[in-house]
Amino acid sequence: MIIRRFSFSNPNESEGMLTRSTDIEAKWQERWYAERINEADRDEREKFMIIFAYPGVTGYLHVGHMRGFSYVDDIARYKRMQGYNVLFPVGTHATGNGPISLAKRVASGDEDMIDYLRRNGCPEDVIPELTDPLTVVEFFNKVYVEQYWRRFGFLADWRRFACTTHPQYGKFIQWQFRKLMDAGLLIQKPYYSPACIAHGPVAIDASETDIACGGCAETTEYTLMKFRCGELTLLAATLRPETVFGQTNFWVNPEVEYVKVVCGDEIWVMSRPCFEKMLYQKDRLKEVGTMWGTELIGSTCTAPMTGREIVCLPASFCDPNVGTGLVVSVPSDAPDDWVALRMLQEDEAACLRYGLDWDMVKAIAPIAIIETKGWGPMPAVEIVERMGITRSGDPKLVEAKKIVYKEGFHAGRMNQDCGPYSGLPVDKAKEAMKQDMLRANQADLFYDLSETVICRCGEPVVIKKVDDQWFIDYANPMVTELTKRHAEGMRILPTEYQTNVQGVLDWFRERACVRQGNWLGTRFPFDEKWIIEAISDSTLYPIFYLISPYVNDGSVRPDQMGTEFFDYVLLGRGDLDHVAKRSGVARDVLERMRADVDYWYPLDVNLGGKEHMTVHFPAFLMNHVAILPPEQWPRGIFVNWYVMSKAGKISKSKGGAQPIPGAAELYGVDSMRLYYAHIASPFADVEWDEEVLENYVAKMDRIMRTVEELSMMEESEAIEPIDVWLLARMNSRMASIVKGMEQLDLRNLAGEAYFEIPNDLKWYLRRGGSNGAVVGRALDMWVRAMAPITPHTAEEMWEHLGKDGLVANARFPCADAAEMSQAAELAEDYVRKLLEDVNEIVKVTKIAPKRVLVYTAPEWKEKVLQKAVALFRDNELKVPTLTKLVMQDEDIKSHGKEASDLARKMAEDLTRRSAEEVERMAVRFDELEYLRQAEGFLARELQCEVGFFDAADPEKVDPQGKSRFAQPRRPAIYLE
RNA sequence: GCGAGGGUAGCCAAGCCAGGUCAAAGGCGACAGACUCAAGAUCUGUUCCUGCAGAGGUUCGCCGGUUCAAAUCCGGCCCUUCGCACCA
């Protein structure tokens, strides 16, 4: 249970800041939206356009989704504070069957679904309305905008909201597809797709939106090898066509009734389940009879490619539901075959029963075909031996098969008995032999699913041939090349993906872009029976946000949005008057739209989850390259990783996710935004942990209190060293933040602003800092630095500090060179280090000091250091060189051995350090003076008297001669 | 299978690309102390091992290499997570 504890000020006092995060959020959101600071229009400033990949309308989102979304608002707010005119539009992706299946489940009274809706706060009276897919879309559009994005205070331009099922979006997509057609990127060819017999194409994926079971199934391509057997053609389905040279016999299940099917001038033999599946994949198949497996046993057939005559033998392991129900035997490399063959060879009775010549059966020997490192010539024989498998049906065979297949396929080579394929790696040989057999009409292809898949409607899912499937030709070499070259110059985060995307673009192939069936989406403009598929209609859309406000406010109607309209507005093509006349859109509206596109595009950042890396992002890039001119190609991609629950990915089914509004209420929006920004690098998954959230709640609480307390500090005239330090520190923090943000490093911003700066301020106070003006300056910078990530809290504090206007509109603090001082920071580090050293000595010696004496290094030692640094800079620092050099100085030389020892030590020490560190060592400040000014502080901290001496001071108090250990930046210490 | 990422002290998590400031930021937790009637909050210190002078030793998945110097670069291995197309 979280207790909101903003207890630092009395809520009844009108002067204090608001104490409840929900009050603060409501107050400032009202201000922002009333003043419309979220709305972005063209002006003189430099522009910055950022989006997150719009979410699919799949139901309620969870706290994990807010991670990426909030990054976009953080970045947008930072950029606007940097003076950019920032455009951050939002939308939703409703294409597909998410809304349809949700509506169906509601309509069917699915208890889980109703429960889920209730749990997420869906009003009772709305539930019955969610039986219509488009109502579902509109309902969730509202939920996303109001309960998620506005609730989190996003400065998104709501006027530009877009949804893929709105008619204007459809017009845009149709235009996009006409452009793809013009560019020659739409192609048509046959396609084998998973489909429900009743509903048409379905998606097979683990989320199982389309299907009832079988989410992990894959489409498997079998090579159907043709074995001539008299007038019949026996079909053996194999995944390993390269093993033809090792075939020794054919397997037939005597218990199975096979079907004879006419295909062209051949009569094919296969199992009935196979025939039924094949009907969806091949035309002109006709059943002409049946036969039992036993009828084939003993007859011979001719193997493809080798022309070898092999005999049909009985085998119980031939499953009519797998492949064709007929199997060709390669005992050298297939454990199943070897085991079955050996069983038969030992079973004279069986041979007799089937009328086989036992001697002939016994004479069959495996034929070695593949050489695999670490294996003998017959891997199947070997592994069966090793695993002690003796009979068909042994469960260990599955494992054996896996091992042999994996090893052979990836590490093996065809041996010298494989004709023209000898010496080829197995994976290459497989493809070559398959192609050769297909060309010679010795083989065909057959597709099947690796496991049973059932549609939501209860019908089985099959692989169905679609003759006229449309594809987007992402394999197009020209577009691929241009995209790859463009991507090299983009800002892509994480940087690993910048490299990786090159490979993804190479690998990206033709992609089916339309489908039939009951789907939400846009009609394919060239053939209305098709609906454009969900990924293909979400690639160019960022530019649509530049058009959407004009439709949303009624300046343009969807029916006015034809080819010429889009050509003019998006591409600047065509004559304005002509387009205005043809489309019926007002001339000035067209002009403004065109100017908007010119101004806002290209997109600066597209942020999306890691699931987009192999599909959405490459398609997004290639569509821009294919359709828009180069100056409008995207500039940046930001990939974010997930928030996981302990059980794995947060999901509806696995639970672990609480509704977003509930979490916002519980933890406060700003605490959550800070959590997302700070918990880990954006490029790593994090685990949702409520306790961790509570820590961020406490952190925000503490920060507000700190600001309130510090804001009450009195002004003062005197500027102490610690004041100089605080300003130097604040400025170097800002420098670090700004530098990090060049790479959109929000985590660095969060670390500096919410953790390091509070620590600096704490140190300032502990150190006795008390200058209200200096603190006021620090607070001013600090609150502005917090505005991007925790905007509500920042506004509240900004107001409390008596600042005019909104901090959201203020400039982000930049480091002021005049206030920066490396010496001031180093001097303070020096004091801190001294304190640590004294504590360490106390700890080790267990002395409770009555007095602490500190000795700074004498001037001659400083000279040695400076000479060493000079040599270091010239890359000439060596022990003898330094020794020789320092000994030329009479002052140093007078210290004799002590001087040469120091020179040696210093040379050794500095050569081991980095240039940066040496430069820090070289920075001089008056150590003794600085310590004296810190006397009060040190005495207070050490709870005893402290004294400081120059080690060269003849008047010094030095009972144990410790002063001789003093070195520059490292004073000697004596505890009394 | 193909492709990508990750393994850092009790836990989370930076650092690695650009080797030296690294016994390694920060956070959490734990322990001790201050404040308080008390609790919480807050503040201070400690939190790999050893050490009666600010030090030394052993650490960043494992093995080996490069280098004056490796958490960081190179090679191999083990473990692990994720993505893979009509799912967004």
mmCIF file of C-alpha atoms in Angstrom, chain A residues 559-841:
data_model
loop_
_atom_site.group_PDB
_atom_site.id
_atom_site.type_symbol
_atom_site.label_atom_id
_atom_site.label_comp_id
_atom_site.label_asym_id
_atom_site.label_seq_id
_atom_site.Cartn_x
_atom_site.Cartn_y
_atom_site.Cartn_z
ATOM 1 C CA ASP A 559 -13.998 12.477 -50.803
ATOM 2 C CA GLN A 560 -11.841 15.384 -51.955
ATOM 3 C CA MET A 561 -8.634 13.496 -51.311
ATOM 4 C CA GLY A 562 -7.632 12.019 -54.646
ATOM 5 C CA THR A 563 -4.364 11.413 -56.376
ATOM 6 C CA GLU A 564 -3.913 14.995 -57.473
ATOM 7 C CA PHE A 565 -4.648 16.290 -53.993
ATOM 8 C CA PHE A 566 -1.971 14.126 -52.404
ATOM 9 C CA ASP A 567 0.463 14.655 -55.256
ATOM 10 C CA TYR A 568 0.223 18.368 -54.706
ATOM 11 C CA VAL A 569 0.234 18.441 -50.923
ATOM 12 C CA LEU A 570 2.785 15.737 -50.273
ATOM 13 C CA LEU A 571 4.985 15.898 -53.336
ATOM 14 C CA GLY A 572 4.477 19.461 -54.522
ATOM 15 C CA ARG A 573 3.421 18.196 -57.928
ATOM 16 C CA GLY A 574 0.786 19.743 -60.130
ATOM 17 C CA ASP A 575 -0.725 23.149 -60.583
ATOM 18 C CA LEU A 576 -2.383 24.715 -57.543
ATOM 19 C CA ASP A 577 -5.366 26.155 -59.378
ATOM 20 C CA HIS A 578 -5.959 22.972 -61.238
ATOM 21 C CA VAL A 579 -5.747 20.868 -58.083
ATOM 22 C CA ALA A 580 -8.024 23.269 -56.223
ATOM 23 C CA LYS A 581 -10.593 23.076 -58.969
ATOM 24 C CA ARG A 582 -10.423 19.320 -59.368
ATOM 25 C CA SER A 583 -10.470 18.455 -55.691
ATOM 26 C CA GLY A 584 -12.780 21.213 -54.524
ATOM 27 C CA VAL A 585 -10.406 22.047 -51.691
ATOM 28 C CA ALA A 586 -9.891 25.766 -51.105
ATOM 29 C CA ARG A 587 -6.771 27.172 -52.689
ATOM 30 C CA ASP A 588 -5.404 28.645 -49.468
ATOM 31 C CA VAL A 589 -5.980 25.405 -47.606
ATOM 32 C CA LEU A 590 -3.979 23.527 -50.207
ATOM 33 C CA GLU A 591 -1.224 26.092 -50.034
ATOM 34 C CA ARG A 592 -1.075 25.897 -46.270
ATOM 35 C CA MET A 593 -1.005 22.120 -46.306
ATOM 36 C CA ARG A 594 1.788 22.122 -48.832
ATOM 37 C CA ALA A 595 3.771 24.604 -46.757
ATOM 38 C CA ASP A 596 3.193 22.492 -43.639
ATOM 39 C CA VAL A 597 4.619 19.434 -45.329
ATOM 40 C CA ASP A 598 7.599 21.447 -46.501
ATOM 41 C CA TYR A 599 8.163 22.780 -43.031
ATOM 42 C CA TRP A 600 7.570 19.778 -40.798
ATOM 43 C CA TYR A 601 8.851 16.908 -42.844
ATOM 44 C CA PRO A 602 11.085 14.911 -42.630
ATOM 45 C CA LEU A 603 10.355 13.141 -39.388
ATOM 46 C CA ASP A 604 13.168 13.641 -36.878
ATOM 47 C CA VAL A 605 12.525 10.701 -34.583
ATOM 48 C CA ASN A 606 10.367 7.607 -34.922
ATOM 49 C CA LEU A 607 10.353 5.802 -31.597
ATOM 50 C CA GLY A 608 9.110 2.259 -31.304
ATOM 51 C CA GLY A 609 9.560 -0.968 -29.377
ATOM 52 C CA LYS A 610 12.168 -3.524 -30.303
ATOM 53 C CA GLU A 611 9.592 -5.688 -32.032
ATOM 54 C CA HIS A 612 9.718 -3.175 -34.871
ATOM 55 C CA MET A 613 13.352 -3.752 -35.712
ATOM 56 C CA THR A 614 12.854 -6.429 -38.313
ATOM 57 C CA VAL A 615 9.538 -5.395 -39.794
ATOM 58 C CA HIS A 616 8.153 -1.939 -39.211
ATOM 59 C CA PHE A 617 11.332 0.135 -39.256
ATOM 60 C CA PRO A 618 12.772 -1.241 -42.491
ATOM 61 C CA ALA A 619 9.380 -0.943 -44.181
ATOM 62 C CA PHE A 620 9.002 2.584 -42.829
ATOM 63 C CA LEU A 621 12.376 3.523 -44.275
ATOM 64 C CA MET A 622 11.881 1.865 -47.648
ATOM 65 C CA ASN A 623 8.455 3.385 -48.237
ATOM 66 C CA HIS A 624 9.790 6.847 -47.552
ATOM 67 C CA VAL A 625 12.675 6.259 -49.908
ATOM 68 C CA ALA A 626 10.449 4.758 -52.583
ATOM 69 C CA ILE A 627 7.765 7.436 -52.535
ATOM 70 C CA LEU A 628 9.105 10.720 -51.176
ATOM 71 C CA PRO A 629 11.987 12.893 -52.376
ATOM 72 C CA PRO A 630 15.297 12.499 -50.501
ATOM 73 C CA GLU A 631 14.893 15.702 -48.481
ATOM 74 C CA GLN A 632 11.854 14.131 -46.814
ATOM 75 C CA TRP A 633 13.483 10.869 -45.783
ATOM 76 C CA PRO A 634 13.466 10.179 -42.035
ATOM 77 C CA ARG A 635 16.267 11.442 -39.832
ATOM 78 C CA GLY A 636 16.093 9.236 -36.795
ATOM 79 C CA ILE A 637 14.917 6.020 -35.205
ATOM 80 C CA PHE A 638 14.818 5.274 -31.509
ATOM 81 C CA VAL A 639 14.197 1.698 -30.428
ATOM 82 C CA ASN A 640 13.086 1.074 -26.874
ATOM 83 C CA TRP A 641 13.017 -2.197 -24.991
ATOM 84 C CA TYR A 642 10.200 -3.482 -22.772
ATOM 85 C CA VAL A 643 8.894 -3.477 -19.277
ATOM 86 C CA MET A 644 8.476 -7.087 -18.243
ATOM 87 C CA SER A 645 6.514 -8.597 -15.429
ATOM 88 C CA LYS A 646 8.140 -11.225 -13.272
ATOM 89 C CA ALA A 647 6.428 -13.916 -15.302
ATOM 90 C CA GLY A 648 7.763 -12.544 -18.570
ATOM 91 C CA LYS A 649 6.309 -10.112 -21.013
ATOM 92 C CA ILE A 650 3.438 -8.202 -19.480
ATOM 93 C CA SER A 651 0.312 -9.394 -21.147
ATOM 94 C CA LYS A 652 -3.369 -9.662 -20.641
ATOM 95 C CA SER A 653 -3.181 -13.397 -20.332
ATOM 96 C CA LYS A 654 -0.229 -13.608 -17.966
ATOM 97 C CA GLY A 655 -1.332 -10.703 -15.826
ATOM 98 C CA GLY A 656 1.121 -8.692 -13.790
ATOM 99 C CA ALA A 657 -0.107 -5.497 -15.363
ATOM 100 C CA GLN A 658 -2.232 -2.971 -13.658
ATOM 101 C CA PRO A 659 -4.363 -0.536 -15.610
ATOM 102 C CA ILE A 660 -2.544 2.654 -16.495
ATOM 103 C CA PRO A 661 -4.963 5.096 -14.842
ATOM 104 C CA GLY A 662 -4.815 3.092 -11.628
ATOM 105 C CA ALA A 663 -1.037 3.170 -11.604
ATOM 106 C CA ALA A 664 -1.070 6.907 -12.330
ATOM 107 C CA GLU A 665 -3.369 7.479 -9.389
ATOM 108 C CA LEU A 666 -1.312 5.273 -7.116
ATOM 109 C CA TYR A 667 2.211 6.434 -7.909
ATOM 110 C CA GLY A 668 1.712 9.767 -9.593
ATOM 111 C CA VAL A 669 2.420 10.407 -13.235
ATOM 112 C CA ASP A 670 5.737 12.150 -12.680
ATOM 113 C CA SER A 671 7.101 9.382 -10.498
ATOM 114 C CA MET A 672 6.242 6.926 -13.234
ATOM 115 C CA ARG A 673 7.777 9.097 -15.918
ATOM 116 C CA LEU A 674 10.944 9.376 -13.851
ATOM 117 C CA TYR A 675 10.921 5.643 -13.269
ATOM 118 C CA TYR A 676 10.794 4.950 -17.017
ATOM 119 C CA ALA A 677 13.538 7.419 -17.787
ATOM 120 C CA HIS A 678 15.870 6.372 -15.014
ATOM 121 C CA ILE A 679 15.328 2.724 -14.169
ATOM 122 C CA ALA A 680 17.658 1.422 -16.902
ATOM 123 C CA SER A 681 19.056 2.180 -20.300
ATOM 124 C CA PRO A 682 16.194 2.398 -22.837
ATOM 125 C CA PHE A 683 17.917 -0.435 -24.624
ATOM 126 C CA ALA A 684 17.380 -3.060 -21.958
ATOM 127 C CA ASP A 685 14.285 -4.767 -20.627
ATOM 128 C CA VAL A 686 13.269 -3.912 -17.100
ATOM 129 C CA GLU A 687 11.127 -5.745 -14.633
ATOM 130 C CA TRP A 688 8.062 -3.984 -13.279
ATOM 131 C CA ASP A 689 8.435 -3.855 -9.533
ATOM 132 C CA GLU A 690 6.046 -1.918 -7.357
ATOM 133 C CA GLU A 691 8.575 -1.443 -4.596
ATOM 134 C CA VAL A 692 10.890 0.271 -7.006
ATOM 135 C CA LEU A 693 8.056 2.550 -8.060
ATOM 136 C CA GLU A 694 7.528 3.523 -4.454
ATOM 137 C CA ASN A 695 11.133 4.613 -4.247
ATOM 138 C CA TYR A 696 10.590 6.978 -7.126
ATOM 139 C CA VAL A 697 7.480 8.322 -5.444
ATOM 140 C CA ALA A 698 9.559 9.033 -2.348
ATOM 141 C CA LYS A 699 12.252 10.587 -4.506
ATOM 142 C CA MET A 700 9.828 13.092 -6.033
ATOM 143 C CA ASP A 701 8.454 13.846 -2.614
ATOM 144 C CA ARG A 702 11.908 14.567 -1.262
ATOM 145 C CA ILE A 703 12.787 16.767 -4.196
ATOM 146 C CA MET A 704 9.706 18.907 -3.743
ATOM 147 C CA ARG A 705 10.479 19.330 -0.096
ATOM 148 C CA THR A 706 14.093 20.191 -0.805
ATOM 149 C CA VAL A 707 13.046 22.867 -3.275
ATOM 150 C CA GLU A 708 10.589 24.299 -0.838
ATOM 151 C CA GLU A 709 13.125 24.436 1.970
ATOM 152 C CA LEU A 710 15.875 25.891 -0.152
ATOM 153 C CA SER A 711 13.582 28.493 -1.635
ATOM 154 C CA MET A 712 13.228 30.027 1.795
ATOM 155 C CA MET A 713 16.942 30.721 2.180
ATOM 156 C CA GLU A 714 17.784 34.347 2.856
ATOM 157 C CA GLU A 715 19.673 36.446 0.353
ATOM 158 C CA SER A 716 23.222 37.255 1.362
ATOM 159 C CA GLU A 717 25.996 39.428 0.015
ATOM 160 C CA ALA A 718 29.048 37.350 0.739
ATOM 161 C CA ILE A 719 30.148 34.894 -1.925
ATOM 162 C CA GLU A 720 31.997 32.008 -0.349
ATOM 163 C CA PRO A 721 34.126 29.448 -2.181
ATOM 164 C CA ILE A 722 31.331 26.931 -1.726
ATOM 165 C CA ASP A 723 28.976 29.273 -3.598
ATOM 166 C CA VAL A 724 31.394 29.405 -6.487
ATOM 167 C CA TRP A 725 31.583 25.638 -6.287
ATOM 168 C CA LEU A 726 27.804 25.174 -6.357
ATOM 169 C CA LEU A 727 27.398 27.291 -9.454
ATOM 170 C CA ALA A 728 30.325 25.580 -11.158
ATOM 171 C CA ARG A 729 28.823 22.258 -10.264
ATOM 172 C CA MET A 730 25.337 23.139 -11.502
ATOM 173 C CA ASN A 731 26.769 24.327 -14.767
ATOM 174 C CA SER A 732 28.853 21.257 -15.347
ATOM 175 C CA ARG A 733 25.769 19.162 -14.598
ATOM 176 C CA MET A 734 23.900 21.098 -17.273
ATOM 177 C CA ALA A 735 26.778 20.611 -19.687
ATOM 178 C CA SER A 736 26.618 16.874 -19.059
ATOM 179 C CA ILE A 737 22.857 16.797 -19.567
ATOM 180 C CA VAL A 738 22.943 18.759 -22.806
ATOM 181 C CA LYS A 739 25.787 16.679 -24.157
ATOM 182 C CA GLY A 740 23.936 13.469 -23.280
ATOM 183 C CA MET A 741 20.743 14.695 -24.848
ATOM 184 C CA GLU A 742 22.502 15.080 -28.176
ATOM 185 C CA GLN A 743 22.175 11.292 -28.135
ATOM 186 C CA LEU A 744 18.725 11.553 -26.538
ATOM 187 C CA ASP A 745 20.215 10.155 -23.353
ATOM 188 C CA LEU A 746 17.297 10.634 -20.989
ATOM 189 C CA ARG A 747 18.806 8.392 -18.408
ATOM 190 C CA ASN A 748 21.770 10.692 -18.009
ATOM 191 C CA LEU A 749 19.418 13.633 -17.656
ATOM 192 C CA ALA A 750 17.465 11.758 -15.009
ATOM 193 C CA GLY A 751 20.616 10.714 -13.150
ATOM 194 C CA GLU A 752 22.027 14.237 -13.070
ATOM 195 C CA ALA A 753 18.801 16.093 -12.332
ATOM 196 C CA TYR A 754 17.163 13.792 -9.809
ATOM 197 C CA PHE A 755 20.119 12.195 -8.083
ATOM 198 C CA GLU A 756 23.364 14.102 -8.562
ATOM 199 C CA ILE A 757 22.020 17.620 -8.169
ATOM 200 C CA PRO A 758 20.188 16.829 -4.910
ATOM 201 C CA ASN A 759 23.441 15.332 -3.646
ATOM 202 C CA ASP A 760 25.303 18.498 -4.664
ATOM 203 C CA LEU A 761 22.782 20.640 -2.831
ATOM 204 C CA LYS A 762 23.009 18.425 0.197
ATOM 205 C CA TRP A 763 26.760 18.828 0.185
ATOM 206 C CA TYR A 764 26.405 22.583 -0.227
ATOM 207 C CA LEU A 765 24.301 22.800 2.911
ATOM 208 C CA ARG A 766 26.484 20.457 4.877
ATOM 209 C CA ARG A 767 29.433 22.524 3.847
ATOM 210 C CA GLY A 768 27.754 25.584 5.313
ATOM 211 C CA GLY A 769 26.495 27.133 2.095
ATOM 212 C CA SER A 770 23.869 29.744 2.885
ATOM 213 C CA ASN A 771 23.639 32.205 0.031
ATOM 214 C CA GLY A 772 20.000 32.563 -0.959
ATOM 215 C CA ALA A 773 20.825 34.241 -4.254
ATOM 216 C CA VAL A 774 23.187 31.510 -5.314
ATOM 217 C CA VAL A 775 20.752 28.833 -4.229
ATOM 218 C CA GLY A 776 18.007 30.666 -6.095
ATOM 219 C CA ARG A 777 20.081 30.541 -9.233
ATOM 220 C CA ALA A 778 20.712 26.825 -8.701
ATOM 221 C CA LEU A 779 17.022 26.141 -8.095
ATOM 222 C CA ASP A 780 16.101 28.015 -11.236
ATOM 223 C CA MET A 781 18.387 25.785 -13.287
ATOM 224 C CA TRP A 782 17.391 22.672 -11.447
ATOM 225 C CA VAL A 783 13.635 23.050 -11.839
ATOM 226 C CA ARG A 784 14.010 23.775 -15.530
ATOM 227 C CA ALA A 785 16.174 20.679 -15.883
ATOM 228 C CA MET A 786 13.393 18.589 -14.364
ATOM 229 C CA ALA A 787 10.667 19.962 -16.610
ATOM 230 C CA PRO A 788 11.035 17.441 -19.460
ATOM 231 C CA ILE A 789 10.671 14.285 -17.376
ATOM 232 C CA THR A 790 8.498 15.379 -14.446
ATOM 233 C CA PRO A 791 6.636 18.310 -15.980
ATOM 234 C CA HIS A 792 3.770 18.625 -13.518
ATOM 235 C CA THR A 793 5.943 18.698 -10.437
ATOM 236 C CA ALA A 794 8.343 21.060 -12.179
ATOM 237 C CA GLU A 795 5.514 23.514 -12.930
ATOM 238 C CA GLU A 796 4.368 23.406 -9.346
ATOM 239 C CA MET A 797 7.868 24.138 -8.088
ATOM 240 C CA TRP A 798 8.404 26.796 -10.754
ATOM 241 C CA GLU A 799 5.317 28.564 -9.609
ATOM 242 C CA HIS A 800 6.373 28.226 -6.002
ATOM 243 C CA LEU A 801 9.674 29.889 -6.851
ATOM 244 C CA GLY A 802 7.651 32.833 -8.073
ATOM 245 C CA LYS A 803 8.621 32.453 -11.723
ATOM 246 C CA ASP A 804 6.472 33.891 -14.447
ATOM 247 C CA GLY A 805 4.888 31.735 -17.075
ATOM 248 C CA LEU A 806 5.137 28.012 -17.553
ATOM 249 C CA VAL A 807 8.380 26.168 -17.084
ATOM 250 C CA ALA A 808 7.334 24.120 -20.100
ATOM 251 C CA ASN A 809 7.864 27.288 -22.114
ATOM 252 C CA ALA A 810 11.119 28.237 -20.391
ATOM 253 C CA ARG A 811 14.509 27.671 -21.947
ATOM 254 C CA PHE A 812 16.456 24.611 -20.940
ATOM 255 C CA PRO A 813 19.458 25.806 -18.939
ATOM 256 C CA CYS A 814 22.681 25.730 -20.869
ATOM 257 C CA ALA A 815 26.054 25.700 -19.207
ATOM 258 C CA ASP A 816 27.412 29.191 -18.632
ATOM 259 C CA ALA A 817 31.153 29.233 -19.225
ATOM 260 C CA ALA A 818 31.543 32.208 -16.884
ATOM 261 C CA GLU A 819 30.175 30.222 -13.977
ATOM 262 C CA MET A 820 32.035 27.034 -14.704
ATOM 263 C CA SER A 821 35.283 26.391 -12.896
ATOM 264 C CA GLN A 822 37.255 23.203 -12.938
ATOM 265 C CA ALA A 823 39.493 24.568 -10.191
ATOM 266 C CA ALA A 824 36.513 25.207 -7.916
ATOM 267 C CA GLU A 825 35.253 21.675 -8.440
ATOM 268 C CA LEU A 826 38.695 20.150 -7.938
ATOM 269 C CA ALA A 827 39.333 22.179 -4.812
ATOM 270 C CA GLU A 828 36.126 20.864 -3.312
ATOM 271 C CA ASP A 829 37.040 17.317 -4.280
ATOM 272 C CA TYR A 830 40.307 17.967 -2.455
ATOM 273 C CA VAL A 831 38.462 18.808 0.745
ATOM 274 C CA ARG A 832 36.169 15.858 0.380
ATOM 275 C CA LYS A 833 39.089 13.549 -0.189
ATOM 276 C CA LEU A 834 40.861 14.933 2.864
ATOM 277 C CA LEU A 835 37.819 14.152 4.953
ATOM 278 C CA GLU A 836 37.691 10.632 3.579
ATOM 279 C CA ASP A 837 41.346 10.092 4.300
ATOM 280 C CA VAL A 838 41.029 11.249 7.881
ATOM 281 C CA ASN A 839 38.021 8.983 8.339
ATOM 282 C CA GLU A 840 39.962 6.100 6.904
ATOM 283 C CA ILE A 841 42.853 6.660 9.254
#
